[in-house]
PDB file of C-alpha atoms in Angstrom:
ATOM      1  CA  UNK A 283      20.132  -1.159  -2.193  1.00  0.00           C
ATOM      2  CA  UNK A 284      16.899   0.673  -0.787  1.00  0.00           C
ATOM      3  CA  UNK A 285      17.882   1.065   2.567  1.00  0.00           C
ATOM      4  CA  UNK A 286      18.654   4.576   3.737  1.00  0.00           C
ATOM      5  CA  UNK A 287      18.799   7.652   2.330  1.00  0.00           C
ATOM      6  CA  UNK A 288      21.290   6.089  -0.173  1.00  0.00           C
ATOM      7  CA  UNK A 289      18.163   3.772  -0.896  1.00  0.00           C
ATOM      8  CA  UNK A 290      16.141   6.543  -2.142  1.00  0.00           C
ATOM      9  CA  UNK A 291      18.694   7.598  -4.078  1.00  0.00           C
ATOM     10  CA  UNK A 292      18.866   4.782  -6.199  1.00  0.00           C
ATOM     11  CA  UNK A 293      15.113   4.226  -6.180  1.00  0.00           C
ATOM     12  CA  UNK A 294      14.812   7.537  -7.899  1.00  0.00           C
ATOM     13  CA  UNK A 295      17.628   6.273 -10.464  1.00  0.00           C
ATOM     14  CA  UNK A 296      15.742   3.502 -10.988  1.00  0.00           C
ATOM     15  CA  UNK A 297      12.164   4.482 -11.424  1.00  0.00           C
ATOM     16  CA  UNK A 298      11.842   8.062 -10.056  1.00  0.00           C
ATOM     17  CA  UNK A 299       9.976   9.384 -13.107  1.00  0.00           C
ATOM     18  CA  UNK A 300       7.524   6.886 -13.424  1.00  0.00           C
ATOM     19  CA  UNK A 301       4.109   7.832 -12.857  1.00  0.00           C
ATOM     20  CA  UNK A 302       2.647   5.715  -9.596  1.00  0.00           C
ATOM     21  CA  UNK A 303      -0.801   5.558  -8.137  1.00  0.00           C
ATOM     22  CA  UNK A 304      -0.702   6.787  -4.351  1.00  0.00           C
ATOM     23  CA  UNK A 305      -3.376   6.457  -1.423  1.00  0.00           C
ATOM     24  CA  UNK A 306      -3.252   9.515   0.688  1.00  0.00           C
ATOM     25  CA  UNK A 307      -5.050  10.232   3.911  1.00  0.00           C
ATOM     26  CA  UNK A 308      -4.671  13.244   6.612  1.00  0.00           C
ATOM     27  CA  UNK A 309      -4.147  10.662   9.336  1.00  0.00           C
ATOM     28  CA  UNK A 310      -2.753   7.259   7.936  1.00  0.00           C
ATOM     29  CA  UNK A 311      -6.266   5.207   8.139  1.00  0.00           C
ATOM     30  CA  UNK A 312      -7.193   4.305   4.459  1.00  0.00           C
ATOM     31  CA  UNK A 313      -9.706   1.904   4.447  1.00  0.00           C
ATOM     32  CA  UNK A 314     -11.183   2.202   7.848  1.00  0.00           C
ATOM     33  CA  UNK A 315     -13.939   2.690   9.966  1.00  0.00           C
ATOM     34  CA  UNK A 316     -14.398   6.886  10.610  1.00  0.00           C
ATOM     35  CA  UNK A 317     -16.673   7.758  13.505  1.00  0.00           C
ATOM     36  CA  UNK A 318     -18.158   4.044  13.708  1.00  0.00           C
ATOM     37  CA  UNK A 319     -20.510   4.831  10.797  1.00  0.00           C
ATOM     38  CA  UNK A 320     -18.431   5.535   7.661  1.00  0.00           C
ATOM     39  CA  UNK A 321     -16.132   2.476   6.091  1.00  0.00           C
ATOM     40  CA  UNK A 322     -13.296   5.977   3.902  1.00  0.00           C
ATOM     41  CA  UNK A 323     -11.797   4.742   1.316  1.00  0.00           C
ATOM     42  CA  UNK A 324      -8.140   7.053   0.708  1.00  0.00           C
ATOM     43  CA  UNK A 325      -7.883   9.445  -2.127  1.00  0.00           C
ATOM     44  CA  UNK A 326      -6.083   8.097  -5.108  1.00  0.00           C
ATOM     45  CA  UNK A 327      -3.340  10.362  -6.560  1.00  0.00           C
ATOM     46  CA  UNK A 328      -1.006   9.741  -9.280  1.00  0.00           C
ATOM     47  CA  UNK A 329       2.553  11.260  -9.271  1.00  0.00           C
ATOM     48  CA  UNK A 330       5.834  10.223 -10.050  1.00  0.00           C
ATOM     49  CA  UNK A 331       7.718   8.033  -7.496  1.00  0.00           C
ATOM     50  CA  UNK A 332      10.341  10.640  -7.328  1.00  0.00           C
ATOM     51  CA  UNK A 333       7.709  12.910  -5.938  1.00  0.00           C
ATOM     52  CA  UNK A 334       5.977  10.366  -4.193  1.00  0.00           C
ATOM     53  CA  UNK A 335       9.189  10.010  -2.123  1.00  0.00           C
ATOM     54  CA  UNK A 336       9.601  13.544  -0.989  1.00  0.00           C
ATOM     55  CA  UNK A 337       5.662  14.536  -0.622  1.00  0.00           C
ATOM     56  CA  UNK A 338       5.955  11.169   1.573  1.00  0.00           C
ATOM     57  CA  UNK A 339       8.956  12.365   3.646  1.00  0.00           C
ATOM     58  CA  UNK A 340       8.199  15.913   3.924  1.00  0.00           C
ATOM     59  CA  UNK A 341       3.879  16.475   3.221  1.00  0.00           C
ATOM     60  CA  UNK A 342       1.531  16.982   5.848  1.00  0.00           C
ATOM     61  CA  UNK A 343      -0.695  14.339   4.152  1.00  0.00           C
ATOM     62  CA  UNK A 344      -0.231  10.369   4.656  1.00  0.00           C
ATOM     63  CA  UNK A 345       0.728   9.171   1.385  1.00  0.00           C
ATOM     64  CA  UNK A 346       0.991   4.497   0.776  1.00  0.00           C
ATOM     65  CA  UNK A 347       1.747   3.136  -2.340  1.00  0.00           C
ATOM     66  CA  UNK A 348      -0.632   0.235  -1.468  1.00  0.00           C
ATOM     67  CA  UNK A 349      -3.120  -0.707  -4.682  1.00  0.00           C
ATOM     68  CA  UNK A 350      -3.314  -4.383  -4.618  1.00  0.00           C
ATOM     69  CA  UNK A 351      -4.156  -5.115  -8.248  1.00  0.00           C
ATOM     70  CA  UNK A 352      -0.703  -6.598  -8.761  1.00  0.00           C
ATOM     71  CA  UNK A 353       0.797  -3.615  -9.519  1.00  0.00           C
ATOM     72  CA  UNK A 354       4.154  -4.952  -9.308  1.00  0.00           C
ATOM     73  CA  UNK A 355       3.468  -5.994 -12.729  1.00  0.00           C
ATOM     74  CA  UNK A 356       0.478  -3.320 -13.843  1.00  0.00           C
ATOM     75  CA  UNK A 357       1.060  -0.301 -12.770  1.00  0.00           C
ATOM     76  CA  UNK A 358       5.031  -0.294 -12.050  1.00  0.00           C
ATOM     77  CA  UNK A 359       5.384  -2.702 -15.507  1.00  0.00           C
ATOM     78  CA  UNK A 360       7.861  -4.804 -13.722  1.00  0.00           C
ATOM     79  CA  UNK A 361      10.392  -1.944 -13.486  1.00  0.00           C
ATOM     80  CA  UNK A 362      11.424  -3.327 -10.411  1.00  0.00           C
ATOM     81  CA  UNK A 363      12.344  -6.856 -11.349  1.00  0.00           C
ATOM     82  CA  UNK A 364      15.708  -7.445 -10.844  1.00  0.00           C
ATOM     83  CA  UNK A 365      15.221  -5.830  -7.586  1.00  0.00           C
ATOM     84  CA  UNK A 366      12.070  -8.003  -6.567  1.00  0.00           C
ATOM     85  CA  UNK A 367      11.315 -11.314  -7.838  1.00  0.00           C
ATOM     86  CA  UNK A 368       7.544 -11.515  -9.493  1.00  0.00           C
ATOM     87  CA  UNK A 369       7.757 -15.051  -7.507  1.00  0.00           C
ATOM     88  CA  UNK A 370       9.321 -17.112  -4.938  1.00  0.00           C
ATOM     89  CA  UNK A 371      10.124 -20.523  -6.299  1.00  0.00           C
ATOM     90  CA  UNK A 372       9.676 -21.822  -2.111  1.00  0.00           C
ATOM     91  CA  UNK A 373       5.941 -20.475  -2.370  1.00  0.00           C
ATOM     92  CA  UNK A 374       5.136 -21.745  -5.658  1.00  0.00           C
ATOM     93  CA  UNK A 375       5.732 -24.837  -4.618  1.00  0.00           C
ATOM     94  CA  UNK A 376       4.108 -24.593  -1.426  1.00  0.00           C
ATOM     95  CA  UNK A 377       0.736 -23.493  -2.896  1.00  0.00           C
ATOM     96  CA  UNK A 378       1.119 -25.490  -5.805  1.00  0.00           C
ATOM     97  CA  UNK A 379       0.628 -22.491  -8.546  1.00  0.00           C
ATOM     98  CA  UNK A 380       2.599 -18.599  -9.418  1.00  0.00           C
ATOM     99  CA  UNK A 381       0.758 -15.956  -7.705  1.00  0.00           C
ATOM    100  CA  UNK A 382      -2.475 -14.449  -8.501  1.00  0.00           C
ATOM    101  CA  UNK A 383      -0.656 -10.978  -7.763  1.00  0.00           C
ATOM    102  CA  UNK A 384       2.548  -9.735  -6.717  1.00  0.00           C
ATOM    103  CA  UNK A 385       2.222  -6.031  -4.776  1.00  0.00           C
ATOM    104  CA  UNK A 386       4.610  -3.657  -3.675  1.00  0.00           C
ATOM    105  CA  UNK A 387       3.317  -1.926  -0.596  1.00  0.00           C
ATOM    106  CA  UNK A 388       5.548   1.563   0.006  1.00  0.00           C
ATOM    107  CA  UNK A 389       4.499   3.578   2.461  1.00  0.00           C
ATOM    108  CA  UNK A 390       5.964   5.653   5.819  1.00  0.00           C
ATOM    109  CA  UNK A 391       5.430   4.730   9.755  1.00  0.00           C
ATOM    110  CA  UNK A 392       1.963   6.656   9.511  1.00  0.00           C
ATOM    111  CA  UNK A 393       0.602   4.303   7.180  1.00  0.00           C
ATOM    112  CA  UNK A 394      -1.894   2.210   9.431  1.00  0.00           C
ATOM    113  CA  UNK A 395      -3.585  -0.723   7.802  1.00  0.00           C
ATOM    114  CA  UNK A 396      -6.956  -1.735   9.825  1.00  0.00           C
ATOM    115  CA  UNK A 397      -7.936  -4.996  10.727  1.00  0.00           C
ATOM    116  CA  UNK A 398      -9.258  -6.686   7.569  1.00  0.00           C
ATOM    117  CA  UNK A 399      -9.385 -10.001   5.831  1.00  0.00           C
ATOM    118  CA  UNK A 400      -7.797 -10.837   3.286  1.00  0.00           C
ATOM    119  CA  UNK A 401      -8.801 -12.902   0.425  1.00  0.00           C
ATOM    120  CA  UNK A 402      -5.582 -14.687  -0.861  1.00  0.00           C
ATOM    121  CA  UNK A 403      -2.400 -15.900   0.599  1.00  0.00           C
ATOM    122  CA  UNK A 404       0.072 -13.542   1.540  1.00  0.00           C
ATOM    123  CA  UNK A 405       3.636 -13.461   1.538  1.00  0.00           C
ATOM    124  CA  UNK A 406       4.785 -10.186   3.298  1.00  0.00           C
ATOM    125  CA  UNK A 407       8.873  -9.286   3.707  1.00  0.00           C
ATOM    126  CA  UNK A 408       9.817  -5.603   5.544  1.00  0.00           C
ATOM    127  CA  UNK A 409      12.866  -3.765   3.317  1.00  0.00           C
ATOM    128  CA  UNK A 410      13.003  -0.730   5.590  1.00  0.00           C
ATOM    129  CA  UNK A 411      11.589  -0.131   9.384  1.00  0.00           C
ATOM    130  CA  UNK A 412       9.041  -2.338  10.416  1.00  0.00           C
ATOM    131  CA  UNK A 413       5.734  -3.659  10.257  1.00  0.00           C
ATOM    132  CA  UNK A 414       3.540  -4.960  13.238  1.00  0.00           C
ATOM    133  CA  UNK A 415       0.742  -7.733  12.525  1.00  0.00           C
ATOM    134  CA  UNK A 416      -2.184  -9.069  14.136  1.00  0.00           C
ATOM    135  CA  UNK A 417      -3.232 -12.496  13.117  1.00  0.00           C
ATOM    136  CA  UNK A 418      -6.592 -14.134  13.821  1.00  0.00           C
ATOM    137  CA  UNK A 419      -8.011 -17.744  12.854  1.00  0.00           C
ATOM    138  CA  UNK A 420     -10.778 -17.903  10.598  1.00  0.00           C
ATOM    139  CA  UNK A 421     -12.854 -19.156  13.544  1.00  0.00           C
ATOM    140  CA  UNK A 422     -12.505 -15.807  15.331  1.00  0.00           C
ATOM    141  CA  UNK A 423     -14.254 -14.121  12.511  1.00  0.00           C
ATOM    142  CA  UNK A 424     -17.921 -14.242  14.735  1.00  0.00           C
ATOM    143  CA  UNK A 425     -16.418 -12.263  17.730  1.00  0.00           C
ATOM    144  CA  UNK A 426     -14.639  -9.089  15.229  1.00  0.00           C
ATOM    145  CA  UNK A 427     -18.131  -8.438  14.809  1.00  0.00           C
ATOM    146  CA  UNK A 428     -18.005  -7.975  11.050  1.00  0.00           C
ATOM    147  CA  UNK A 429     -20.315  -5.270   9.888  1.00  0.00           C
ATOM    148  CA  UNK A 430     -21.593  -2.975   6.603  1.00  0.00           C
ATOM    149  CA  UNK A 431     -20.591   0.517   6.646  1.00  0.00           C
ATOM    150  CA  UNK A 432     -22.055   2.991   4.031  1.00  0.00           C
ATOM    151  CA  UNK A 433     -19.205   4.017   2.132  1.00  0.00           C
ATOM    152  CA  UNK A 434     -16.779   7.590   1.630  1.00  0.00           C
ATOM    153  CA  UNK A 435     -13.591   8.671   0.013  1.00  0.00           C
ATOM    154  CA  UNK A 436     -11.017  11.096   1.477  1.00  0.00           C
ATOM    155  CA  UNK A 437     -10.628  13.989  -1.006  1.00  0.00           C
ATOM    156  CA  UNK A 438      -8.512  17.125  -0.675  1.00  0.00           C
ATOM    157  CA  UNK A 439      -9.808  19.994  -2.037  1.00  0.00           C
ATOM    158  CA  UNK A 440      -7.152  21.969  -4.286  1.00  0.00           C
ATOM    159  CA  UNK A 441      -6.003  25.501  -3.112  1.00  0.00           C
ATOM    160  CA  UNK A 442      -7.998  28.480  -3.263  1.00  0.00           C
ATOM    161  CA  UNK A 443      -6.764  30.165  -6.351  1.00  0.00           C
ATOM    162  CA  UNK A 444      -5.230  34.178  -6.054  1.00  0.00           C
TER     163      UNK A 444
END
């Protein structure tokens, strides 16, 4: 159902006028490292899916659905169930409990995610395109050369108005 451009079709059906918090960058790198002394946090926007779609598709801006405070359930309000499962009954049992979180990441090719750990198990399935991953074992974490970064946000400043 959300493959294609039939797939956006029915994702706007579906939820295309509910409000969504985005991440948007000018180059794709939210969360990163900028000039090896700045750790830039993206600017949040909030929209509706519906124009989260096309500003994704057709702006000159990098725009992720990507907040990770189980916003499948918070900020979409489960809309999507039916669709997505909240859990998988093969990783409940696994880990032995439901999920701390269930996230929907949405985002285009230009959407890079950095290297970064993460704190919780993931479970990670591609609908549309693809997804490339680097994995390291927690003993590698001495040679990434983990460092503090003094902190900045992306933010694009509105058009001149006139």
């Amino acid at each position: 159902k959300w493959q294609g451009g039939e797939g956006d079709e029915y994702l706007c059906e579906r939820f295309g006028d509910h409000m969504v918090k985005i991440n948007a960058t000018p180059n794709g790198r939210g969360d990163a490292i900028l000039d090896g002394q700045f750790f830039v946090l993206p600017e949040e926007r909030e929209m509706t899916f519906r124009d989260f779609l096309t500003a994704m598709r057709e702006g000159t801006d990098v725009l992720y659905l990507s907040h990770q405070d189980d916003n499948l359930r918070n900020q979409l309000q489960g809309i999507v169930l039916g669709d997505v499962d909240a859990s998988m009954p093969f990783a409940d049992e696994a880990l032995g409990i439901k999920p701390d979180a269930v996230n929907l990441w949405f985002g285009s090719a230009q959407a890079i995610t950095t290297l970064h750990k993460d704190h919780y198990e993931n479970l990670y399935a591609v609908v549309r395109g693809k997804k490339l991953f680097t994995l390291y074992p927690p003993t590698s974490l001495p040679l990434l050369y983990p460092s503090m970064y003094a902190p900045r946000q992306y933010r694009k400043d509105p058009p001149p108005r006139g």
